[in-house]
mmCIF file of C-alpha atoms and ligand atoms in Angstrom:
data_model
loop_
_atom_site.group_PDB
_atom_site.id
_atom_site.type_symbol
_atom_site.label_atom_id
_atom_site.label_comp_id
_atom_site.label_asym_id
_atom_site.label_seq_id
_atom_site.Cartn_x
_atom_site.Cartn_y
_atom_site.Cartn_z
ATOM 1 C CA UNK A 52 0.000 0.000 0.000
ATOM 2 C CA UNK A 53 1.117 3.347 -1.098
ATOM 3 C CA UNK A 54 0.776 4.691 2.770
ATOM 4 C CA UNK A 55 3.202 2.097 4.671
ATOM 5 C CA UNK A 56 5.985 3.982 3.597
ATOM 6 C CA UNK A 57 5.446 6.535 5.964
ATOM 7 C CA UNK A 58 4.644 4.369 8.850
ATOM 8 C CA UNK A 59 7.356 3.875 11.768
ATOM 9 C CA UNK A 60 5.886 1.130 13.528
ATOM 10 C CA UNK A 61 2.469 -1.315 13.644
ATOM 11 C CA UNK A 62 0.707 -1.158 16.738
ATOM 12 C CA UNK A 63 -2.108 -3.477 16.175
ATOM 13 C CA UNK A 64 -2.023 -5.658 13.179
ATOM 14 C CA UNK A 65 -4.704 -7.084 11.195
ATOM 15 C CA UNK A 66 -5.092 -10.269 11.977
ATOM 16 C CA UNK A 67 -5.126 -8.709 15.757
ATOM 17 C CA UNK A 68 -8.180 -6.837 15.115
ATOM 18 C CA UNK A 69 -9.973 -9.352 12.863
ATOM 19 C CA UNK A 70 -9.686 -11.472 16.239
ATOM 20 C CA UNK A 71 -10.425 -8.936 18.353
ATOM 21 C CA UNK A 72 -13.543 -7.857 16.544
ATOM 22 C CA UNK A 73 -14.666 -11.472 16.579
ATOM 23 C CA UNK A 74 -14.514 -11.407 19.836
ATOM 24 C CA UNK A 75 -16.061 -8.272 21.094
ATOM 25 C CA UNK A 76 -18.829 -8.983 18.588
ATOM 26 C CA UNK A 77 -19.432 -13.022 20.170
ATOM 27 C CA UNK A 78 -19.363 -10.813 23.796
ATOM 28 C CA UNK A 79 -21.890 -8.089 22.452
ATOM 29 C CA UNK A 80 -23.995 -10.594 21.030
ATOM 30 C CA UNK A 81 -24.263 -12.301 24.351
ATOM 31 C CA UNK A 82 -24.619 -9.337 26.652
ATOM 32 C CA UNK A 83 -27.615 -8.047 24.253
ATOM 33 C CA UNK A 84 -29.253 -11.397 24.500
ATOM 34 C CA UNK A 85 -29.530 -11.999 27.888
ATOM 35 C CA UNK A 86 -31.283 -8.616 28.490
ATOM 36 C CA UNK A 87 -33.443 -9.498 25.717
ATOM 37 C CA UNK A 88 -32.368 -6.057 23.782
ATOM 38 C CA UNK A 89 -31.762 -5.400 20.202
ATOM 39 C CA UNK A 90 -29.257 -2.170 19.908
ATOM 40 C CA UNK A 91 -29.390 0.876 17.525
ATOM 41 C CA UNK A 92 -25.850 0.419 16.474
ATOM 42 C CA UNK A 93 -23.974 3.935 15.939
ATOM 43 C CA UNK A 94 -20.743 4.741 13.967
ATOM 44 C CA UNK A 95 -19.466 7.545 14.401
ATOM 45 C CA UNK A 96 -18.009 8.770 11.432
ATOM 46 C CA UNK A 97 -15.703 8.525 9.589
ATOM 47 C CA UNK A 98 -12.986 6.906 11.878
ATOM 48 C CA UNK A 99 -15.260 4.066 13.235
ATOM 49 C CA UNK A 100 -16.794 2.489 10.055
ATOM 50 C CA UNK A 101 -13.989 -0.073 9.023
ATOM 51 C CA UNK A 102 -14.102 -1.327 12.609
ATOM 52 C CA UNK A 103 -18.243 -1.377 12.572
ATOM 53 C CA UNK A 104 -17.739 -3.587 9.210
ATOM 54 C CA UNK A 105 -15.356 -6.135 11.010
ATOM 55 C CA UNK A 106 -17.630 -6.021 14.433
ATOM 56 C CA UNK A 107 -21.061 -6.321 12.825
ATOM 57 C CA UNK A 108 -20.183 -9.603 11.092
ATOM 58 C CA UNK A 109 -20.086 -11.163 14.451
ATOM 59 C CA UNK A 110 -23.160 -9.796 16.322
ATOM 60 C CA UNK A 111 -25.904 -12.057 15.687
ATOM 61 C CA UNK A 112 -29.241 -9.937 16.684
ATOM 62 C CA UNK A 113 -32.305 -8.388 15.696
ATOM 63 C CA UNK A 114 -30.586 -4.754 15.333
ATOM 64 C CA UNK A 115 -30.505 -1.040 13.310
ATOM 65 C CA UNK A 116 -27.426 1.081 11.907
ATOM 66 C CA UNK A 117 -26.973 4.574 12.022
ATOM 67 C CA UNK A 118 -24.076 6.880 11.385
ATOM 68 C CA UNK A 119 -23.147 10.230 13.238
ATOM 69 C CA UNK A 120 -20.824 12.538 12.167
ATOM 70 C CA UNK A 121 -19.199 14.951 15.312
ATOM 71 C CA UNK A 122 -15.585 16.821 15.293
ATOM 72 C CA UNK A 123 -13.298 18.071 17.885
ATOM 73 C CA UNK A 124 -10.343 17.403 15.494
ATOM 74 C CA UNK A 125 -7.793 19.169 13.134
ATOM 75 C CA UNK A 126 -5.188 18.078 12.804
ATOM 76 C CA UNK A 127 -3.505 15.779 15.981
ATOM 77 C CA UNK A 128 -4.885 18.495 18.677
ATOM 78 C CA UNK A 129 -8.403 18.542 20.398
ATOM 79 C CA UNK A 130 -10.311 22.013 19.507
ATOM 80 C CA UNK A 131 -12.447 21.334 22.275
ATOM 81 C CA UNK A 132 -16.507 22.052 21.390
ATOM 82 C CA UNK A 133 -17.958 19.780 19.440
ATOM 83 C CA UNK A 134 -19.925 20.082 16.530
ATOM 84 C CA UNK A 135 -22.811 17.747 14.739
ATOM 85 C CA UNK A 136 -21.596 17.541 11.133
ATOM 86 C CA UNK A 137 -24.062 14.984 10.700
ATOM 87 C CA UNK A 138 -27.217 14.214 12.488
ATOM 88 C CA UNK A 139 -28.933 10.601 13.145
ATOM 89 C CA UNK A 140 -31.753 9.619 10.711
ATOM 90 C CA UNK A 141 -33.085 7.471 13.527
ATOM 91 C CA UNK A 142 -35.258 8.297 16.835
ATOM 92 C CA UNK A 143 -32.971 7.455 19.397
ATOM 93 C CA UNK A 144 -36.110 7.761 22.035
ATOM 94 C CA UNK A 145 -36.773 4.738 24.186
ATOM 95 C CA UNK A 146 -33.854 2.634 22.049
ATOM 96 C CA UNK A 147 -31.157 0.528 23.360
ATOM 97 C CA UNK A 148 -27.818 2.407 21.518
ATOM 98 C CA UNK A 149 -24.753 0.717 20.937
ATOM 99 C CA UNK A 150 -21.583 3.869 20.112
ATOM 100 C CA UNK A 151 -18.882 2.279 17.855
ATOM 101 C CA UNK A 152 -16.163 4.826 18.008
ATOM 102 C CA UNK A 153 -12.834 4.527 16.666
ATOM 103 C CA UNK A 154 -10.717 5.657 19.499
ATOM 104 C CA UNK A 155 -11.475 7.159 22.877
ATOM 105 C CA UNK A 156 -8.618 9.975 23.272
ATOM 106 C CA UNK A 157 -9.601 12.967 26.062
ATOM 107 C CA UNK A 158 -13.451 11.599 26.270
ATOM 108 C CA UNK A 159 -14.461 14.697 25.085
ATOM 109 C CA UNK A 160 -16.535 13.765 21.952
ATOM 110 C CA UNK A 161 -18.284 10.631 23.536
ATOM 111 C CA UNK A 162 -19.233 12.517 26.759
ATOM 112 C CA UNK A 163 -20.732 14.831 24.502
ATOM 113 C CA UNK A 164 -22.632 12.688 22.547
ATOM 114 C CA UNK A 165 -23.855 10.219 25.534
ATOM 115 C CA UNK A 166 -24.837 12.896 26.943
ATOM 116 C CA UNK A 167 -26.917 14.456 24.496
ATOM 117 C CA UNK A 168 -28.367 10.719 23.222
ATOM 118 C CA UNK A 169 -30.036 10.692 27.118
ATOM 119 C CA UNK A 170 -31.178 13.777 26.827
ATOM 120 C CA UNK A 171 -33.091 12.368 24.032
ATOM 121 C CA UNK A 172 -34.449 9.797 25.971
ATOM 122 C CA UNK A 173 -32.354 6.563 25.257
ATOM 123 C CA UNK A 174 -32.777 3.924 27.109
ATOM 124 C CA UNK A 175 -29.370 2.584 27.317
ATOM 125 C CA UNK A 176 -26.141 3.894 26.000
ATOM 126 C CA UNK A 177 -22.932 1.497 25.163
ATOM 127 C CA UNK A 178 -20.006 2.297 23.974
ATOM 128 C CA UNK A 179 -17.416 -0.231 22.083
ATOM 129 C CA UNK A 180 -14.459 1.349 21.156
ATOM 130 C CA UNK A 181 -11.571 -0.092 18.855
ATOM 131 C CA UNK A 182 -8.931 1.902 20.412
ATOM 132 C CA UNK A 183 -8.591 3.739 24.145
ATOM 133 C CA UNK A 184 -5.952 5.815 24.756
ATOM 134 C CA UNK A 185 -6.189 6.554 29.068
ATOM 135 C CA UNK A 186 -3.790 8.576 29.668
ATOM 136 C CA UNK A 187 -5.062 11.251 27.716
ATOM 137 C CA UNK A 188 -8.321 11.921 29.347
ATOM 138 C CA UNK A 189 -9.664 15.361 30.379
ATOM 139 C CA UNK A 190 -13.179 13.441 30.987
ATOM 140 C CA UNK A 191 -14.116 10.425 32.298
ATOM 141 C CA UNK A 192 -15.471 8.235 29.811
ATOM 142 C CA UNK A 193 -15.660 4.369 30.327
ATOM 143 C CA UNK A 194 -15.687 2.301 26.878
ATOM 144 C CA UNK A 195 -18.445 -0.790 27.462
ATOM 145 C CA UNK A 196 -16.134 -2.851 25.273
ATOM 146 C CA UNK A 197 -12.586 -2.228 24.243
ATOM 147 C CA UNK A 198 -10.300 -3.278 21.269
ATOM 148 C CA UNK A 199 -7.074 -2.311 22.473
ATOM 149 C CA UNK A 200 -5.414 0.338 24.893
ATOM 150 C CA UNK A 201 -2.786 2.210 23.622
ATOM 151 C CA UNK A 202 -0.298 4.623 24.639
ATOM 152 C CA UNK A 203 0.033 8.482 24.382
ATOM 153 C CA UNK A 204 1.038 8.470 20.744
ATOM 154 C CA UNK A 205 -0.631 9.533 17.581
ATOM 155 C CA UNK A 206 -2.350 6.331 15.388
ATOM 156 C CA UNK A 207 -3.599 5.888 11.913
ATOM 157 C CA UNK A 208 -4.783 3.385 10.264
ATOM 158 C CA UNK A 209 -8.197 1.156 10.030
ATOM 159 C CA UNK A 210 -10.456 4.143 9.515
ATOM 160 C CA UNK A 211 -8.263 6.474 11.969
ATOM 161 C CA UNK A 212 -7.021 9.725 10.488
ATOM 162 C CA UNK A 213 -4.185 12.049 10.105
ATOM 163 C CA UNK A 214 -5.479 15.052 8.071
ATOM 164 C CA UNK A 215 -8.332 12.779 6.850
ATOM 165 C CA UNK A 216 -4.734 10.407 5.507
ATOM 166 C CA UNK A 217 -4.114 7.057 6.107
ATOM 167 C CA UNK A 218 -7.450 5.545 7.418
ATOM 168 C CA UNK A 219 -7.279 2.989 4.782
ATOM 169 C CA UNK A 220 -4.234 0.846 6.112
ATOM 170 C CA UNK A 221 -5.401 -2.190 7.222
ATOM 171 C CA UNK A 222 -3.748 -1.847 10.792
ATOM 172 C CA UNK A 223 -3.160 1.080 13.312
ATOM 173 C CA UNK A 224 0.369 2.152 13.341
ATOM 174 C CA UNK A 225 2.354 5.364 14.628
ATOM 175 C CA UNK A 226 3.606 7.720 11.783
ATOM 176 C CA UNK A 227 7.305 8.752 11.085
ATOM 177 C CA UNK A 228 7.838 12.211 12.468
ATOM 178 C CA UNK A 229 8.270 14.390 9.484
ATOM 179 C CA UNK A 230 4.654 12.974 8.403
ATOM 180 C CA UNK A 231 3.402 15.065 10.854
ATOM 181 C CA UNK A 232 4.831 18.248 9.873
HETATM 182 P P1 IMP B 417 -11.794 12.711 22.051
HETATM 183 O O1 IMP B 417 -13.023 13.556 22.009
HETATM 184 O O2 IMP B 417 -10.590 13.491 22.481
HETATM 185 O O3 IMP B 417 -11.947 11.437 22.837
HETATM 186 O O4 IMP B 417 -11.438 12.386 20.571
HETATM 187 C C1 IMP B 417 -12.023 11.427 19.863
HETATM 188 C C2 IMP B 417 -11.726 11.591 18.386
HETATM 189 O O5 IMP B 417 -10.467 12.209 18.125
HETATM 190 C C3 IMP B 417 -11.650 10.234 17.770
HETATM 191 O O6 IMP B 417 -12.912 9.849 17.315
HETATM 192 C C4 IMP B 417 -10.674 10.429 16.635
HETATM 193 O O7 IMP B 417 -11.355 10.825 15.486
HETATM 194 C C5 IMP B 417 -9.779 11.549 17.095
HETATM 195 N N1 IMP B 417 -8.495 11.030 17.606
HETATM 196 C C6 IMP B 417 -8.084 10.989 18.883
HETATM 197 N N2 IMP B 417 -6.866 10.434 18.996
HETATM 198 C C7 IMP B 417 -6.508 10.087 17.752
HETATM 199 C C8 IMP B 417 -5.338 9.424 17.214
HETATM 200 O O8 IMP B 417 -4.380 9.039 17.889
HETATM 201 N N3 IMP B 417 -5.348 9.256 15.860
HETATM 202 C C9 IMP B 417 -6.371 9.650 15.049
HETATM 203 N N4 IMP B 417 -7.467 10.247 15.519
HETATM 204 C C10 IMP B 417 -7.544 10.474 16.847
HETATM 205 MG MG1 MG B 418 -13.607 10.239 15.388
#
């Protein structure tokens, strides 16, 4: 692929989050059952949807997309406020949501939005995350189900951005530094 070549190092490779999807999927499956619940499944976008592709093949229940568009983001720093680039199609009143985000960095956007999904009257609100980066939160935020932690460096890579570059490598790696000038 045209982008590895400014890649320093793979983080989490494919085959790692193929599993790791299969699992998380298998778990959400289960958890959803037992409480007799069928989710509104949520991506928000853009980051999230090559991870919602490799999740949704392994949850096996009676349940809705949607897709969300909110920044914070421009380049690697947080701007703070968020804004709703693009709104849900669905009532989220009375459902049982399911938040697949890409990675969970200061909180910031996911407070925001869980926030503002109960103020619309959800009934439940889950997050699953592929990524979670701790030691970079401002808010607290708890991912329901986690891919992978990471530490306090900047990824790309299966759907995650850099300047809206690199999200389709098919792993999440750390960029070589002059990429970032
Ligand atoms: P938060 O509101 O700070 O948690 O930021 C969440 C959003 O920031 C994510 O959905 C990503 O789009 C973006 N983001 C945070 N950290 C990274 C990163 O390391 N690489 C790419 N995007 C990131
Ligand atoms: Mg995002």
């Amino acid at each position: 692929m045209w982008e590895e070549k400014d890649i320093k190092k793979v983080l989490v490779t494919k085959e790692q989050i193929i599993a790791r999807s299969e699992e998380l999927g298998k778990q959400i499956t289960e958890d959803y059952r037992k409480e007799n619940k069928s989710p509104l499944i949520i991506a928000l976008l853009r980051g999230s949807v090559p991870f919602m592709g490799e999740l949704i093949r392994h949850i096996d229940l009676d349940c809705q997309f949607d897709f969300m568009d909110v920044t914070s983001y421009q380049g690697t720093e947080s701007v703070g406020d968020i804004r709703i680039v693009k709104d849900l199609d669905t009532s989220v009143k009375d459902m049982d949501l399911l938040i697949v985000e890409d990675i969970i960095d200061t909180g910031k956007t996911l407070d925001t939005v869980v926030k503002l999904f109960k103020h619309r009257g959800a009934a439940s609100v889950k997050i699953v995350t592929l990524l979670n980066k701790p030691s970079r939160r401002t808010v607290e935020v708890k991912g329901d189900y986690i891919g992978f932690e990471v530490e306090n460096e900047f990824v790309v890579g299966f759907g995650l951005d850099f300047n809206q570059r690199y999200r389709c490598l098919p792993y999440v790696g750390v960029l070589k530094d002059e990429c970032y000038q």
